[in-house]
Amino acid sequence: MNTHIPQQCETCPVNPVNRDTAPVRHGLDASGSDYVIALAGNPNVGKSTVFNSLTGLRQHTGNWPGKTVTRAEGSYSYAGKRYKVIDLPGTYSLLSASTDEEIARDCILFGRPDVTVVVADATRLERNMNLVLQVLEITDRAVLALNLMDEARRHGVSVDERTLMKELGIPVIPMVARTGEGFSSLLQSIQDVANGQFVCKPKRVWTQSGKLKKAVDTLESKLQSAYPSLANVRWVALRLLEGDQRIAEAVRSGELERLSGSPIEMIHKKEAKRHVVA
Amino acid sequence: MSSREDILKTAENLRWDLGEQFHDHTVEALYGEAARISGRAVSHSGKPARFDFEKALDRLVTNRWTGFPIMVALLAIVFWLTIEGANIPSAFLSSILIDTMHPFLKSVGADLGFPWWLNGFLFDGMYLAVAWVVSVMLPPMAIFFPLFTLAEDFGYLPRVAFNLDGLFRKAGAHGKQALTMAMGYGCNAAAIISTRIIDSPRERLIAILTNNFALCNGRWPTQILIATIFIGALAPPALSGVVSSLAVVAVVLFGIAMTFAVSWGLSRTMLKGEASFFSLELPPYRPPRIWQTIYTSVIDRTLIVLWRAVIWALPAGAVIWLVSNIHIGGASIAEQTVQFLDPFGLLLGLNGVILLAYIIAIPANEIVIPTVLMLTALVARMSGIGSGAGVMFELDSELATAEVLRAGGWTILTGINLMLFSLLHNPCSTTLYTIYKETGSAKWTILSAVIPLVMGFVVCFSIAQIWGVFS
């Protein structure tokens, strides 16, 4: 009798047939979402393409860096939960003061998305990794979408996602957003991280060593008591130690508190609306 | 309050403890770790064939000697395809919308017992304006946008930016302005928003103020039609398509020259400062997804732009009909204004009709040409052409259009100056509103309208005077 094994497969959650592999795309309608997903990544890695395939929207994509300058928001449903997706501007880092980097940083830092999906270019992993590590410094829940795997294969580049997963402590999904390859795994990983089924153990580069760790711990406890609701105390502490004037100003004026209390969309809109000089 | 100051003080003290090199150390640690992790995960299997091909292509299109000719040649080919390809669908659309639908609608209106003014206002004014905009704009846009998007998808745009970067820097502007300028060839209002990719406010303002020198799609039909009538006609028929495309390319290149000149001027006067450095990535060439590109560029760009044009054409058509049909002291408002503007227009090598058309068409550049034709026919009181006062019409062939214009006193000088004025005049009201929203400043918004307008007057005036000396 061979009925035993198929029966198990039919109920096994690993079997793709048992997953809700077809997401329902809601386009712009982002009402009543259960989870908020932020899409981050370097410029020109296919973030907008990933955004489009998640939400079913047709945000214009183009093969040049800096294509997404305005806010893009959409939503989809997967396995009975509703996800709101926010496409952040592409940035190389979160450390400098340009408008788009600030938008990306403040959204991840203070908006507290349930999952931050970092889209990376598999053919240029090292440079993309800088942003990945910076994002991991400021969030506990992230997924790395290793996009453009087809280009990597064409160029004879192969990436071992298991090594990456072990190093970074987050799910790593090799994919080709243009063709949809790896898309269902991405949806699944987002779900797992969002509902806590997968607990990330994010790599923290900066706060491992002795001296810095102690300094951060000291500041952290002070910040914690001054701003009990602050989302990411450790990162704010780090920036203060770096002498970031904007963050220092935010502490002095109390803006920090306002930022940490506001939902992610508000931060996004507020920042995007900021004018050039008058 | 004190706890905040306490935090900042503690941070300051701790920073001293950590030492000066702290910032460098953290960044170094980050980069080192990124290199280590990716080094562990990535392996190369030495297959450099594709890289070599891309490198060879990059060497060709970004070479200082071949880069520019390739750029101009691609531009010329795109225009030629647009000009040649748009003729047939344009004629087809106008035969349906104007020759068939318009008389039909008018007779329906008459059957329903509409008074003459309502029938005229609705169908001769508003409907015809929309029909003209659709039949003239839709075909070139449906060809131009997909071609442009294919080049964008393939990865050619960053190479253009790379080629122009040196020039922009010499002009004191940001190299990424090449990208926002390219966006302007589609729509200036969209391009103004895209200047957000420029970090420095000074350079961003320069990009905003000079974006109007990139011909937007609302101005393409004017350029193409006038080039065909006045410049293509000078060449033998077999070559006229090529000659007219080259004339349009010349106007585009002149616009690029103006972009550099004004950027240079601004960065030395009102917006002083050094050009900032940035790193521009040359992304890998990617095979464009042809059907998807055509689909998205038709749906997202073409139809959205067309919709905007239609929305503005409705009230503009109404205004044109009204100024041509409301009479004060024996002549219509339109005639009186044209007569008033005529001496001024002739000084610029244009005429009163063109100036009035540009005033009426502030909301949308797309309706300049139909307005010009209607007003010309009205003022010259040509019998047998057009359908009456305030009726925007389209003539069946370019030859007939040329006849109307010549009868209205147009010369080749008028044609050339109209092409230049269409390049150098104030942006449309949507673009101005976008500039106001992005800069939050009335001063810069007004300047962005005044600068090109003044330049347009100066250039047209100079050409008219030089022309007068030599002929």
Tab-separated table of N, CA and C in Angstrom, chain B residues 180-235:
chain	number	residue	atom	x	y	z
B	180	THR	N	16.877	63.732	-15.826
B	180	THR	CA	15.627	64.471	-15.683
B	180	THR	C	15.283	65.175	-16.992
B	181	MET	N	16.321	65.591	-17.728
B	181	MET	CA	16.081	66.208	-19.031
B	181	MET	C	15.430	65.189	-19.971
B	182	ALA	N	15.939	63.964	-19.928
B	182	ALA	CA	15.368	62.921	-20.787
B	182	ALA	C	13.904	62.672	-20.447
B	183	MET	N	13.586	62.725	-19.145
B	183	MET	CA	12.186	62.573	-18.748
B	183	MET	C	11.341	63.695	-19.332
B	184	GLY	N	11.938	64.880	-19.441
B	184	GLY	CA	11.226	66.038	-19.958
B	184	GLY	C	10.762	65.851	-21.386
B	185	TYR	N	11.456	65.018	-22.157
B	185	TYR	CA	11.017	64.768	-23.527
B	185	TYR	C	9.667	64.057	-23.542
B	186	GLY	N	9.339	63.402	-22.430
B	186	GLY	CA	8.003	62.833	-22.324
B	186	GLY	C	7.045	63.891	-21.804
B	187	CYS	N	7.309	64.382	-20.591
B	187	CYS	CA	6.399	65.356	-19.997
B	187	CYS	C	7.193	66.170	-18.987
B	188	ASN	N	7.167	67.496	-19.108
B	188	ASN	CA	7.936	68.351	-18.213
B	188	ASN	C	7.447	68.239	-16.775
B	189	ALA	N	6.142	68.110	-16.591
B	189	ALA	CA	5.619	68.053	-15.230
B	189	ALA	C	6.147	66.815	-14.513
B	190	ALA	N	6.151	65.678	-15.204
B	190	ALA	CA	6.686	64.445	-14.614
B	190	ALA	C	8.171	64.588	-14.347
B	191	ALA	N	8.864	65.273	-15.271
B	191	ALA	CA	10.309	65.432	-15.114
B	191	ALA	C	10.650	66.297	-13.908
B	192	ILE	N	9.795	67.296	-13.624
B	192	ILE	CA	10.042	68.159	-12.465
B	192	ILE	C	10.029	67.306	-11.197
B	193	ILE	N	9.089	66.369	-11.121
B	193	ILE	CA	9.044	65.483	-9.954
B	193	ILE	C	10.289	64.609	-9.908
B	194	SER	N	10.748	64.175	-11.090
B	194	SER	CA	11.895	63.265	-11.109
B	194	SER	C	13.192	63.959	-10.700
B	195	THR	N	13.213	65.306	-10.611
B	195	THR	CA	14.444	65.970	-10.163
B	195	THR	C	14.737	65.658	-8.703
B	196	ARG	N	13.821	64.962	-8.026
B	196	ARG	CA	14.104	64.575	-6.636
B	196	ARG	C	15.315	63.658	-6.526
B	197	ILE	N	15.731	63.065	-7.646
B	197	ILE	CA	16.923	62.211	-7.567
B	197	ILE	C	18.181	63.042	-7.382
B	198	ILE	N	18.074	64.369	-7.536
B	198	ILE	CA	19.245	65.233	-7.337
B	198	ILE	C	19.247	65.726	-5.892
B	199	ASP	N	20.311	65.394	-5.168
B	199	ASP	CA	20.332	65.666	-3.738
B	199	ASP	C	20.491	67.142	-3.402
B	200	SER	N	21.413	67.815	-4.097
B	200	SER	CA	21.717	69.190	-3.717
B	200	SER	C	20.599	70.126	-4.176
B	201	PRO	N	20.036	70.923	-3.248
B	201	PRO	CA	18.935	71.817	-3.605
B	201	PRO	C	19.309	72.793	-4.717
B	202	ARG	N	20.552	73.277	-4.695
B	202	ARG	CA	20.980	74.228	-5.713
B	202	ARG	C	20.909	73.603	-7.099
B	203	GLU	N	21.464	72.423	-7.226
B	203	GLU	CA	21.485	71.774	-8.532
B	203	GLU	C	20.097	71.300	-8.940
B	204	ARG	N	19.304	70.968	-7.940
B	204	ARG	CA	17.948	70.546	-8.250
B	204	ARG	C	17.147	71.711	-8.830
B	205	LEU	N	17.341	72.904	-8.264
B	205	LEU	CA	16.652	74.076	-8.797
B	205	LEU	C	17.084	74.356	-10.234
B	206	ILE	N	18.376	74.214	-10.508
B	206	ILE	CA	18.844	74.417	-11.883
B	206	ILE	C	18.143	73.436	-12.812
B	207	ALA	N	18.058	72.191	-12.379
B	207	ALA	CA	17.399	71.175	-13.214
B	207	ALA	C	15.932	71.530	-13.434
B	208	ILE	N	15.281	72.063	-12.403
B	208	ILE	CA	13.862	72.428	-12.524
B	208	ILE	C	13.698	73.599	-13.490
B	209	LEU	N	14.549	74.621	-13.310
B	209	LEU	CA	14.396	75.838	-14.114
B	209	LEU	C	14.719	75.604	-15.588
B	210	THR	N	15.545	74.604	-15.897
B	210	THR	CA	15.935	74.412	-17.292
B	210	THR	C	15.203	73.243	-17.944
B	211	ASN	N	14.333	72.586	-17.203
B	211	ASN	CA	13.691	71.402	-17.786
B	211	ASN	C	12.815	71.731	-18.987
B	212	ASN	N	12.287	72.942	-19.000
B	212	ASN	CA	11.398	73.351	-20.089
B	212	ASN	C	12.103	73.314	-21.454
B	213	PHE	N	13.435	73.325	-21.466
B	213	PHE	CA	14.155	73.289	-22.741
B	213	PHE	C	14.180	71.886	-23.341
B	214	ALA	N	13.629	70.933	-22.627
B	214	ALA	CA	13.418	69.614	-23.223
B	214	ALA	C	11.999	69.612	-23.779
B	215	LEU	N	11.879	69.462	-25.096
B	215	LEU	CA	10.568	69.504	-25.744
B	215	LEU	C	9.675	68.415	-25.185
B	216	CYS	N	8.500	68.795	-24.667
B	216	CYS	CA	7.610	67.760	-24.155
B	216	CYS	C	6.731	67.243	-25.282
B	217	ASN	N	6.027	66.171	-25.008
B	217	ASN	CA	5.276	65.548	-26.104
B	217	ASN	C	4.162	66.436	-26.634
B	218	GLY	N	3.703	67.396	-25.824
B	218	GLY	CA	2.682	68.315	-26.306
B	218	GLY	C	3.212	69.213	-27.406
B	219	ARG	N	4.542	69.355	-27.459
B	219	ARG	CA	5.130	70.251	-28.448
B	219	ARG	C	5.654	69.498	-29.661
B	220	TRP	N	5.758	68.165	-29.539
B	220	TRP	CA	6.232	67.398	-30.698
B	220	TRP	C	5.376	67.614	-31.935
B	221	PRO	N	4.029	67.515	-31.806
B	221	PRO	CA	3.218	67.674	-33.021
B	221	PRO	C	3.458	69.017	-33.716
B	222	THR	N	3.599	70.096	-32.938
B	222	THR	CA	3.890	71.400	-33.533
B	222	THR	C	5.191	71.340	-34.322
B	223	GLN	N	6.223	70.811	-33.683
B	223	GLN	CA	7.530	70.737	-34.340
B	223	GLN	C	7.436	69.925	-35.623
B	224	ILE	N	6.794	68.775	-35.505
B	224	ILE	CA	6.761	67.851	-36.636
B	224	ILE	C	5.959	68.448	-37.791
B	225	LEU	N	4.813	69.027	-37.481
B	225	LEU	CA	3.959	69.569	-38.545
B	225	LEU	C	4.631	70.757	-39.237
B	226	ILE	N	5.144	71.681	-38.452
B	226	ILE	CA	5.750	72.876	-39.052
B	226	ILE	C	7.024	72.505	-39.815
B	227	ALA	N	7.796	71.563	-39.260
B	227	ALA	CA	9.003	71.118	-39.974
B	227	ALA	C	8.623	70.500	-41.314
B	228	THR	N	7.562	69.723	-41.327
B	228	THR	CA	7.138	69.075	-42.566
B	228	THR	C	6.669	70.117	-43.586
B	229	ILE	N	5.869	71.079	-43.127
B	229	ILE	CA	5.294	72.059	-44.055
B	229	ILE	C	6.356	73.001	-44.606
B	230	PHE	N	7.182	73.541	-43.726
B	230	PHE	CA	8.047	74.626	-44.177
B	230	PHE	C	9.454	74.185	-44.534
B	231	ILE	N	9.963	73.154	-43.861
B	231	ILE	CA	11.352	72.772	-44.116
B	231	ILE	C	11.428	71.524	-44.982
B	232	GLY	N	10.581	70.525	-44.676
B	232	GLY	CA	10.557	69.332	-45.517
B	232	GLY	C	10.185	69.680	-46.950
B	233	ALA	N	9.332	70.704	-47.096
B	233	ALA	CA	8.871	71.076	-48.434
B	233	ALA	C	9.990	71.643	-49.291
B	234	LEU	N	11.058	72.098	-48.655
B	234	LEU	CA	12.176	72.643	-49.433
B	234	LEU	C	12.970	71.539	-50.114
B	235	ALA	N	12.872	70.322	-49.570
B	235	ALA	CA	13.657	69.206	-50.096
B	235	ALA	C	12.822	68.435	-51.123
